[in-house]
Tab-separated table of C-alpha atoms in Angstrom:
chain	number	residue	atom	x	y	z
A	1	MET	CA	-33.222	-259.140	73.721
A	2	LYS	CA	-32.114	-261.463	70.985
A	3	GLN	CA	-28.803	-263.221	71.404
A	4	LYS	CA	-25.887	-261.577	69.611
A	5	LEU	CA	-24.635	-263.163	66.404
A	6	ASP	CA	-21.046	-264.370	66.088
A	7	PHE	CA	-19.151	-264.075	62.808
A	8	PHE	CA	-16.131	-265.618	61.124
A	9	ILE	CA	-14.466	-263.687	58.304
A	10	ILE	CA	-12.270	-265.946	56.155
A	11	ASP	CA	-10.227	-264.158	53.511
A	12	ASP	CA	-6.541	-263.866	52.668
A	13	SER	CA	-7.060	-260.207	51.738
A	14	GLU	CA	-6.058	-258.111	54.679
A	15	VAL	CA	-7.755	-254.980	53.355
A	16	ASN	CA	-11.056	-256.785	52.866
A	17	ASN	CA	-10.962	-258.152	56.408
A	18	PHE	CA	-10.148	-254.720	57.765
A	19	TYR	CA	-13.100	-253.185	55.925
A	20	THR	CA	-15.563	-256.006	56.623
A	21	GLU	CA	-14.717	-256.240	60.308
A	22	ASP	CA	-15.139	-252.464	60.639
A	23	LEU	CA	-18.535	-252.732	58.960
A	24	LEU	CA	-19.673	-255.609	61.188
A	25	GLU	CA	-18.588	-253.747	64.324
A	26	GLU	CA	-21.164	-251.046	63.553
A	27	ILE	CA	-24.037	-253.505	63.739
A	28	ASP	CA	-25.191	-253.672	67.342
A	29	PHE	CA	-26.540	-257.220	67.311
A	30	ILE	CA	-23.256	-258.668	66.092
A	31	GLY	CA	-21.218	-260.256	68.850
A	32	LYS	CA	-17.814	-261.835	68.467
A	33	ILE	CA	-15.960	-261.436	65.166
A	34	ASP	CA	-13.082	-263.802	64.380
A	35	VAL	CA	-10.920	-262.984	61.377
A	36	PHE	CA	-8.910	-265.684	59.565
A	37	LEU	CA	-6.327	-264.859	56.920
A	38	ASP	CA	-5.604	-268.569	56.575
A	39	ALA	CA	-8.590	-270.698	55.506
A	40	ASN	CA	-6.995	-273.872	56.864
A	41	GLU	CA	-6.849	-272.356	60.309
A	42	ALA	CA	-10.544	-271.500	60.144
A	43	LEU	CA	-11.363	-274.989	58.876
A	44	ASN	CA	-9.470	-276.619	61.741
A	45	GLU	CA	-11.248	-274.366	64.220
A	46	MET	CA	-14.664	-275.313	62.837
A	47	ILE	CA	-13.825	-279.015	62.758
A	48	LYS	CA	-12.560	-278.793	66.322
A	49	ARG	CA	-15.754	-277.044	67.446
A	50	ASN	CA	-17.781	-279.698	65.664
A	51	THR	CA	-16.079	-282.633	67.394
A	52	GLU	CA	-15.986	-280.940	70.798
A	53	GLY	CA	-19.570	-279.734	70.580
A	54	ILE	CA	-18.603	-276.056	70.923
A	55	LYS	CA	-20.976	-273.510	69.352
A	56	GLN	CA	-20.096	-272.566	65.786
A	57	PRO	CA	-20.242	-268.951	64.618
A	58	ASP	CA	-23.743	-267.975	63.472
A	59	PHE	CA	-22.457	-266.632	60.176
A	60	VAL	CA	-19.321	-267.141	58.086
A	61	LEU	CA	-18.200	-264.750	55.354
A	62	LEU	CA	-16.037	-266.849	53.063
A	63	ASP	CA	-13.819	-265.697	50.183
A	64	ILE	CA	-13.322	-267.959	47.157
A	65	ARG	CA	-9.836	-267.357	45.830
A	66	MET	CA	-7.313	-268.073	48.550
A	67	PRO	CA	-3.953	-269.896	48.586
A	68	GLU	CA	-3.689	-273.467	49.907
A	69	ILE	CA	-7.455	-274.086	49.883
A	70	ASP	CA	-10.070	-272.028	48.088
A	71	GLY	CA	-13.566	-271.311	49.374
A	72	PHE	CA	-15.192	-274.273	47.663
A	73	GLU	CA	-12.526	-276.690	48.857
A	74	PHE	CA	-13.156	-275.296	52.320
A	75	ILE	CA	-16.862	-276.102	51.970
A	76	GLU	CA	-16.142	-279.579	50.593
A	77	GLU	CA	-13.896	-280.417	53.527
A	78	LEU	CA	-16.401	-279.049	55.995
A	79	GLU	CA	-19.246	-281.006	54.358
A	80	GLN	CA	-17.361	-284.215	55.049
A	81	GLU	CA	-17.021	-283.355	58.722
A	82	VAL	CA	-20.393	-282.000	59.718
A	83	ASP	CA	-23.905	-283.344	59.768
A	84	GLU	CA	-25.830	-280.940	57.538
A	85	ASP	CA	-29.061	-281.144	59.538
A	86	ASP	CA	-27.303	-280.173	62.756
A	87	PHE	CA	-25.110	-277.553	61.183
A	88	LYS	CA	-26.755	-274.255	62.090
A	89	CYS	CA	-23.979	-271.956	60.890
A	90	LYS	CA	-24.847	-269.941	57.755
A	91	ILE	CA	-22.096	-269.499	55.211
A	92	PHE	CA	-22.124	-266.503	52.854
A	93	ILE	CA	-19.670	-266.444	49.993
A	94	LEU	CA	-18.048	-263.002	49.840
A	95	THR	CA	-16.073	-262.554	46.658
A	96	SER	CA	-15.086	-260.060	43.999
A	97	SER	CA	-15.896	-262.684	41.379
A	98	LYS	CA	-18.955	-262.644	39.159
A	99	HIS	CA	-17.479	-265.444	37.079
A	100	ARG	CA	-19.866	-268.050	35.702
A	101	LYS	CA	-17.669	-270.907	36.976
A	102	ASP	CA	-17.775	-269.590	40.531
A	103	ILE	CA	-21.529	-269.101	40.429
A	104	GLU	CA	-21.949	-272.649	39.119
A	105	SER	CA	-19.757	-274.042	41.894
A	106	PHE	CA	-21.834	-272.086	44.387
A	107	GLU	CA	-25.056	-273.555	43.011
A	108	LYS	CA	-23.684	-277.091	43.192
A	109	GLN	CA	-22.722	-277.050	46.864
A	110	LEU	CA	-25.090	-277.153	49.815
A	111	LEU	CA	-23.493	-275.466	52.815
A	112	ALA	CA	-23.224	-271.859	51.601
A	113	CYS	CA	-26.557	-270.086	51.201
A	114	GLU	CA	-25.696	-266.669	49.738
A	115	PHE	CA	-23.312	-265.359	47.112
A	116	LEU	CA	-22.294	-261.783	47.933
A	117	ASN	CA	-19.998	-259.497	46.015
A	118	LYS	CA	-17.304	-257.291	47.499
A	119	PRO	CA	-17.190	-254.712	48.863
A	120	LEU	CA	-19.738	-255.878	51.388
A	121	ASN	CA	-22.786	-253.638	51.467
A	122	LYS	CA	-24.302	-253.065	54.900
A	123	GLU	CA	-27.953	-252.974	53.785
A	124	GLU	CA	-27.568	-256.129	51.711
A	125	LEU	CA	-25.845	-257.926	54.578
A	126	LEU	CA	-28.588	-256.924	57.051
A	127	GLU	CA	-31.212	-258.187	54.659
A	128	LYS	CA	-29.447	-261.558	54.212
A	129	ILE	CA	-28.909	-261.929	57.945
A	130	GLU	CA	-32.633	-261.306	58.525
A	131	LYS	CA	-33.468	-263.909	55.881
A	132	HIS	CA	-31.353	-266.622	57.479
A	133	ARG	CA	-31.206	-265.984	61.226
B	1	MET	CA	-7.772	-300.447	-6.994
B	2	HIS	CA	-8.385	-302.405	-10.201
B	3	LYS	CA	-9.529	-299.357	-12.102
B	4	LEU	CA	-6.552	-297.381	-10.819
B	5	LEU	CA	-4.210	-300.209	-11.743
B	6	ALA	CA	-5.671	-300.351	-15.238
B	7	LYS	CA	-5.197	-296.591	-15.599
B	8	GLN	CA	-1.627	-296.759	-14.406
B	9	ILE	CA	-0.885	-299.645	-16.764
B	10	LYS	CA	-2.182	-297.553	-19.621
B	11	ARG	CA	-0.160	-294.560	-18.470
B	12	ASN	CA	3.017	-296.649	-18.255
B	13	ASN	CA	2.410	-297.908	-21.823
B	14	ILE	CA	2.339	-301.525	-20.767
B	15	THR	CA	0.630	-303.480	-23.476
B	16	PHE	CA	0.254	-307.095	-24.340
B	17	GLU	CA	-0.002	-308.127	-27.918
B	18	GLU	CA	-0.175	-311.571	-29.320
B	19	GLY	CA	3.227	-313.125	-29.634
B	20	SER	CA	4.974	-310.910	-27.108
B	21	ASP	CA	6.534	-312.188	-23.902
B	22	LEU	CA	3.897	-312.947	-21.274
B	23	HIS	CA	6.523	-313.086	-18.549
B	24	HIS	CA	7.602	-309.516	-19.317
B	25	PHE	CA	4.047	-308.297	-19.294
B	26	VAL	CA	3.219	-309.921	-15.942
B	27	GLU	CA	6.405	-308.521	-14.450
B	28	ALA	CA	5.578	-305.021	-15.700
B	29	VAL	CA	2.053	-305.237	-14.261
B	30	ALA	CA	3.395	-306.561	-10.942
B	31	ASN	CA	5.938	-303.740	-10.814
B	32	THR	CA	3.247	-301.189	-11.460
B	33	TYR	CA	1.172	-302.739	-8.725
B	34	THR	CA	4.063	-302.721	-6.221
B	35	GLN	CA	4.845	-299.136	-7.119
B	36	MET	CA	1.242	-298.118	-6.520
B	37	TYR	CA	1.123	-300.050	-3.286
B	38	GLN	CA	4.298	-298.353	-2.046
B	39	GLU	CA	2.907	-294.970	-2.946
B	40	GLN	CA	-0.225	-295.700	-1.039
B	41	VAL	CA	1.762	-296.810	2.006
B	42	LYS	CA	3.805	-293.604	1.744
B	43	PHE	CA	0.638	-291.584	1.488
B	44	GLU	CA	-0.849	-293.294	4.540
B	45	GLU	CA	2.342	-292.743	6.482
B	46	SER	CA	2.433	-289.085	5.620
B	47	SER	CA	-1.225	-288.587	6.421
B	48	ASN	CA	-0.708	-290.337	9.762
B	49	ARG	CA	2.225	-288.048	10.431
B	50	MET	CA	0.081	-285.110	9.508
B	51	LEU	CA	-2.745	-286.299	11.757
B	52	SER	CA	-0.449	-286.682	14.725
B	53	LYS	CA	1.001	-283.243	13.977
B	54	ILE	CA	-2.499	-281.783	13.891
B	55	SER	CA	-3.452	-283.469	17.125
B	56	HIS	CA	-0.222	-282.212	18.709
B	57	THR	CA	-0.991	-278.693	17.485
B	58	ASN	CA	-4.509	-279.039	18.862
B	59	GLU	CA	-3.138	-280.040	22.241
B	60	ASN	CA	-0.818	-277.037	22.205
B	61	LEU	CA	-3.664	-274.731	21.250
B	62	GLN	CA	-5.786	-276.197	24.020
B	63	THR	CA	-3.007	-275.447	26.503
B	64	ILE	CA	-2.694	-271.910	25.147
B	65	ILE	CA	-6.443	-271.340	25.425
B	66	GLU	CA	-6.436	-272.650	28.985
B	67	THR	CA	-3.484	-270.407	29.797
B	68	ILE	CA	-5.191	-267.358	28.328
B	69	ASP	CA	-8.422	-268.248	30.138
B	70	SER	CA	-6.662	-268.589	33.415
B	71	PHE	CA	-4.545	-265.499	32.719
B	72	ASN	CA	-7.684	-263.447	32.062
B	73	TYR	CA	-9.453	-264.877	35.086
B	74	HIS	CA	-6.588	-263.991	37.379
B	75	LEU	CA	-5.882	-260.651	35.756
B	76	SER	CA	-9.486	-259.520	36.067
B	77	HIS	CA	-9.746	-260.927	39.580
B	78	ASP	CA	-6.577	-259.209	40.769
B	79	LEU	CA	-7.409	-255.873	39.171
B	80	LYS	CA	-10.914	-256.031	40.543
B	81	THR	CA	-9.648	-256.866	44.013
B	82	SER	CA	-7.299	-253.931	43.937
B	83	ILE	CA	-10.034	-251.520	42.908
B	84	ILE	CA	-12.557	-253.021	45.334
B	85	ASN	CA	-10.000	-252.542	48.102
B	86	ASN	CA	-9.712	-248.905	47.113
B	87	ILE	CA	-13.501	-248.521	47.200
B	88	SER	CA	-13.640	-250.217	50.608
B	89	LEU	CA	-10.985	-247.939	52.062
B	90	THR	CA	-12.592	-244.868	50.521
B	91	ARG	CA	-15.941	-245.823	52.071
B	92	MET	CA	-14.197	-246.065	55.412
B	93	VAL	CA	-12.626	-242.627	54.950
B	94	LYS	CA	-16.092	-241.263	54.249
B	95	LYS	CA	-17.518	-242.916	57.341
B	96	TYR	CA	-14.781	-241.666	59.655
B	97	TYR	CA	-14.955	-238.217	58.090
B	98	GLU	CA	-18.604	-238.079	59.119
B	99	LYS	CA	-17.607	-239.231	62.588
B	100	GLN	CA	-14.854	-236.595	62.518
B	101	ASN	CA	-12.278	-239.183	63.533
B	102	GLN	CA	-9.106	-237.532	62.226
B	103	ASP	CA	-6.743	-240.202	63.520
B	104	LYS	CA	-8.558	-243.040	61.833
B	105	MET	CA	-8.849	-241.037	58.613
B	106	LYS	CA	-5.144	-240.374	58.521
B	107	LYS	CA	-4.372	-244.077	58.920
B	108	LEU	CA	-6.893	-244.939	56.229
B	109	ILE	CA	-5.380	-242.501	53.765
B	110	VAL	CA	-1.963	-244.104	54.302
B	111	ARG	CA	-3.484	-247.506	53.556
B	112	LEU	CA	-5.291	-246.116	50.560
B	113	GLU	CA	-2.033	-244.863	49.134
B	114	LYS	CA	-0.310	-248.185	49.781
B	115	ASN	CA	-3.155	-250.084	48.197
B	116	SER	CA	-2.957	-247.930	45.090
B	117	SER	CA	0.787	-248.516	44.763
B	118	ASP	CA	0.193	-252.259	45.186
B	119	GLY	CA	-2.330	-252.034	42.355
B	120	LEU	CA	0.213	-250.358	40.135
B	121	ALA	CA	2.825	-253.022	40.993
B	122	LEU	CA	0.266	-255.661	40.088
B	123	ILE	CA	-0.335	-254.201	36.641
B	124	GLU	CA	3.407	-254.029	36.090
B	125	LYS	CA	3.719	-257.702	37.047
B	126	TYR	CA	1.192	-258.677	34.392
B	127	LEU	CA	2.890	-256.515	31.803
B	128	GLU	CA	6.185	-258.155	32.670
B	129	ILE	CA	4.785	-261.616	31.986
B	130	SER	CA	3.556	-260.677	28.530
B	131	LYS	CA	6.819	-258.837	27.783
B	132	PHE	CA	8.734	-261.902	28.880
B	133	GLU	CA	6.947	-264.051	26.337
B	134	THR	CA	7.979	-261.852	23.429
B	135	GLN	CA	11.523	-261.756	24.768
B	136	ILE	CA	11.996	-265.514	24.736
B	137	SER	CA	10.515	-265.922	21.303
B	138	GLU	CA	13.003	-263.372	19.949
B	139	ALA	CA	16.083	-264.532	21.882
B	140	SER	CA	18.930	-266.293	20.073
B	141	LYS	CA	20.717	-269.400	21.319
B	142	GLU	CA	24.268	-269.440	22.584
B	143	ASN	CA	26.541	-271.800	24.483
B	144	ILE	CA	25.913	-271.211	28.176
B	145	ASN	CA	28.091	-272.603	30.928
B	146	ILE	CA	25.599	-273.625	33.602
B	147	PRO	CA	27.853	-273.776	36.720
B	148	LYS	CA	29.217	-270.293	35.895
B	149	LEU	CA	25.692	-268.932	35.412
B	150	ILE	CA	24.617	-270.426	38.752
B	151	LEU	CA	27.470	-268.658	40.557
B	152	LYS	CA	26.686	-265.405	38.778
B	153	LEU	CA	23.005	-265.624	39.703
B	154	GLN	CA	23.801	-266.442	43.324
B	155	GLN	CA	25.762	-263.174	43.558
B	156	GLU	CA	23.212	-261.135	41.621
B	157	LEU	CA	20.373	-262.347	43.817
B	158	HIS	CA	22.401	-261.770	46.999
B	159	LEU	CA	22.039	-265.394	48.029
B	160	ASP	CA	25.756	-265.942	48.737
B	161	ASP	CA	25.376	-266.570	52.431
B	162	LYS	CA	21.785	-267.740	52.304
B	163	LEU	CA	22.007	-270.810	50.077
B	164	ASP	CA	24.564	-273.582	50.197
B	165	ILE	CA	24.897	-274.338	46.485
B	166	LYS	CA	26.421	-277.534	45.079
B	167	VAL	CA	26.807	-278.285	41.385
B	168	ASN	CA	27.433	-281.876	40.252
B	169	ILE	CA	28.631	-282.217	36.676
B	170	GLN	CA	27.867	-285.739	35.477
B	171	GLY	CA	27.715	-285.459	31.738
B	172	PHE	CA	27.716	-281.861	30.539
B	173	ASP	CA	28.284	-278.364	31.809
B	174	SER	CA	27.242	-276.220	28.829
B	175	LEU	CA	23.998	-275.983	26.885
B	176	LEU	CA	23.101	-274.375	23.570
B	177	ILE	CA	20.167	-272.293	24.760
B	178	ASP	CA	18.986	-268.697	24.934
B	179	GLU	CA	20.210	-266.967	28.049
B	180	ILE	CA	16.862	-265.504	29.131
B	181	SER	CA	15.287	-268.976	29.283
B	182	ILE	CA	18.014	-270.730	31.232
B	183	ARG	CA	18.438	-267.742	33.537
B	184	SER	CA	14.736	-267.708	34.408
B	185	ILE	CA	14.704	-271.446	35.039
B	186	ILE	CA	17.686	-271.393	37.406
B	187	GLN	CA	16.644	-268.144	39.067
B	188	ASN	CA	13.183	-269.510	39.805
B	189	PHE	CA	14.425	-272.721	41.402
B	190	MET	CA	17.106	-270.844	43.294
B	191	THR	CA	14.781	-268.221	44.769
B	192	ASN	CA	12.120	-270.848	45.528
B	193	ALA	CA	14.735	-272.932	47.364
B	194	TYR	CA	15.542	-269.880	49.448
B	195	LYS	CA	11.961	-268.659	49.958
B	196	TYR	CA	10.640	-272.070	50.914
B	197	GLY	CA	13.900	-273.135	52.493
B	198	ASN	CA	14.944	-275.197	55.450
B	199	ASP	CA	13.573	-273.692	58.656
B	200	ASN	CA	16.320	-275.109	60.849
B	201	GLY	CA	19.526	-274.055	59.205
B	202	LYS	CA	20.968	-273.174	55.858
B	203	THR	CA	19.185	-274.518	52.791
B	204	VAL	CA	21.212	-276.765	50.511
B	205	PHE	CA	20.510	-276.230	46.814
B	206	GLU	CA	22.005	-278.986	44.703
B	207	VAL	CA	22.125	-278.889	40.910
B	208	THR	CA	23.015	-282.061	39.008
B	209	LEU	CA	23.743	-281.980	35.277
B	210	SER	CA	23.615	-285.387	33.649
B	211	SER	CA	22.827	-286.825	30.250
B	212	ASP	CA	22.165	-290.036	28.394
B	213	PHE	CA	22.114	-290.854	24.708
B	214	ASP	CA	19.079	-288.709	23.863
B	215	TYR	CA	18.524	-286.264	26.716
B	216	TYR	CA	20.074	-283.689	29.003
B	217	TYR	CA	18.827	-283.778	32.596
B	218	LEU	CA	18.965	-280.724	34.831
B	219	GLU	CA	18.087	-281.623	38.391
B	220	PHE	CA	17.396	-278.961	41.041
B	221	LYS	CA	17.184	-280.330	44.544
B	222	ASP	CA	16.628	-278.539	47.842
B	223	ASN	CA	16.132	-279.577	51.457
B	224	GLY	CA	13.425	-276.976	52.102
B	225	ILE	CA	9.885	-277.263	53.403
B	226	GLY	CA	8.742	-279.459	50.506
B	227	ILE	CA	5.361	-279.673	48.792
B	228	ASP	CA	2.357	-281.876	49.496
B	229	LEU	CA	2.104	-283.183	45.937
B	230	GLU	CA	-1.011	-285.214	46.601
B	231	LYS	CA	-2.895	-282.081	47.598
B	232	GLN	CA	-1.106	-279.370	45.657
B	233	GLY	CA	0.442	-281.239	42.739
B	234	ASN	CA	-2.168	-280.217	40.191
B	235	LYS	CA	-1.872	-276.555	41.162
B	236	LEU	CA	1.892	-276.403	41.160
B	237	PHE	CA	2.453	-275.204	37.607
B	238	LYS	CA	-0.716	-273.146	37.284
B	239	PRO	CA	-0.277	-269.386	37.193
B	240	PHE	CA	-1.044	-267.004	40.055
B	241	ILE	CA	-1.524	-269.677	42.660
B	242	ARG	CA	0.742	-269.687	45.651
B	243	ILE	CA	0.964	-273.045	47.314
B	244	LYS	CA	2.182	-271.857	50.653
B	245	GLN	CA	1.003	-268.777	52.421
B	246	HIS	CA	4.320	-267.314	53.324
B	247	GLU	CA	5.705	-264.073	54.574
B	248	GLN	CA	8.073	-264.128	51.607
B	249	GLU	CA	7.094	-262.053	48.643
B	250	GLY	CA	5.924	-263.939	45.587
B	251	SER	CA	3.664	-263.466	42.630
B	252	GLY	CA	2.724	-267.075	41.959
B	253	VAL	CA	4.017	-267.065	38.399
B	254	GLY	CA	7.506	-268.589	38.863
B	255	LEU	CA	6.882	-272.267	38.175
B	256	PHE	CA	4.295	-271.382	35.543
B	257	ILE	CA	6.970	-269.462	33.639
B	258	VAL	CA	9.467	-272.321	34.076
B	259	LYS	CA	6.949	-274.789	32.662
B	260	LYS	CA	6.217	-272.474	29.748
B	261	ILE	CA	9.903	-272.150	28.909
B	262	VAL	CA	10.472	-275.896	29.157
B	263	ASN	CA	7.483	-276.516	26.867
B	264	LYS	CA	8.830	-273.998	24.412
B	265	LEU	CA	12.183	-275.814	24.424
B	266	GLY	CA	10.318	-279.043	23.689
B	267	GLY	CA	11.292	-280.573	27.029
B	268	SER	CA	9.459	-281.841	30.068
B	269	ILE	CA	9.548	-281.181	33.783
B	270	ASN	CA	9.066	-283.544	36.660
B	271	VAL	CA	8.840	-283.037	40.410
B	272	THR	CA	9.224	-285.221	43.457
B	273	SER	CA	8.821	-283.852	46.941
B	274	LYS	CA	8.202	-284.732	50.544
B	275	LEU	CA	6.861	-282.339	53.162
B	276	GLY	CA	9.621	-281.299	55.513
B	277	GLU	CA	12.335	-282.926	53.431
B	278	GLY	CA	12.533	-280.855	50.264
B	279	SER	CA	11.782	-280.940	46.567
B	280	THR	CA	13.523	-282.133	43.430
B	281	PHE	CA	12.644	-280.687	40.042
B	282	THR	CA	14.060	-282.430	36.967
B	283	ILE	CA	14.054	-280.862	33.532
B	284	LYS	CA	14.558	-283.172	30.558
B	285	LEU	CA	15.701	-281.615	27.279
B	286	LEU	CA	16.174	-283.419	23.987
B	287	LYS	CA	19.808	-283.353	22.816
């Protein structure tokens, strides 16, 4: 049996997290799900795991528009901390935005590999997980 | 210039005929020349003034465009989020209906209703902002006593026992201003001081009114949680962005509105702050 996949959900929208977590729980090969309303908290956790050599989540679902730091600032800060070649965690942007500026920012950065729109669609998610696992 | 001078000389009927006074003629030509030179200087001055006016107007327009852009971005984002949340919750209702989980469905329907009311409140918030803009452009100026207004607002906002307010009068206590503008300014700083107040004890909110030869200064100081200006400074006056995730309610438009009002009054706003020690906002208005 394949090892279960761990997820982080990072979004200040409580309803989105509620929905997304419920959707992930249905998928049998998904293991631990950690939900962060505060992006800074998630960032600190990932930096801590990086320095202490603890396993990162396999996938991160990251919102863009959040207070304090937005999704792209999150990625920028993480990029400074981690070694890209060793960083196995896959980041999916999960946003309601289809705005040109956000898509351009997504294309410019390197850590996030998919740009998904809300509400998360189960079939689409499964397909992207298959593509990147 | 020579051709123009010749034309002007002709127009002024300055002629030189044999036998007439050369001195007079030279003086008349010189006068004409000076006059033309002065006119040209005046023209250059006025066109420079005009240019700087145009560039000022351009800057203002640029700000307006950016504001509208950002307003639209946030409006569409927020509306979309609200509707997406409704879709998400509805999908969950559908799922738990199929699973015949009554309990879960009931909870979801409660959330669905709450989410819809939040969406309505959101639309009203946006309408309020645009209404507010028409209000200030129509409001008339009157003499407002600032310390009195501060006391009144403290009572109206039920902050009597929550904020320790001090007013220092060091130059003026009344301003000729429209009431909606000055009310919004004070109310915003006052509620921010409370919302982002001192965690260990009562927040002190200190207003200092001072002036010099050209300007009035309104200083609003608190000893609250403060702002990391290095990180957040550029976001501070942008609309719909909340610097601190906080349990307190907020729409993220307060300081944006204050800045808009101050701009409209032709003034400027300045902030100094230190995390954990508090913030000081200073508004400078031309006398």
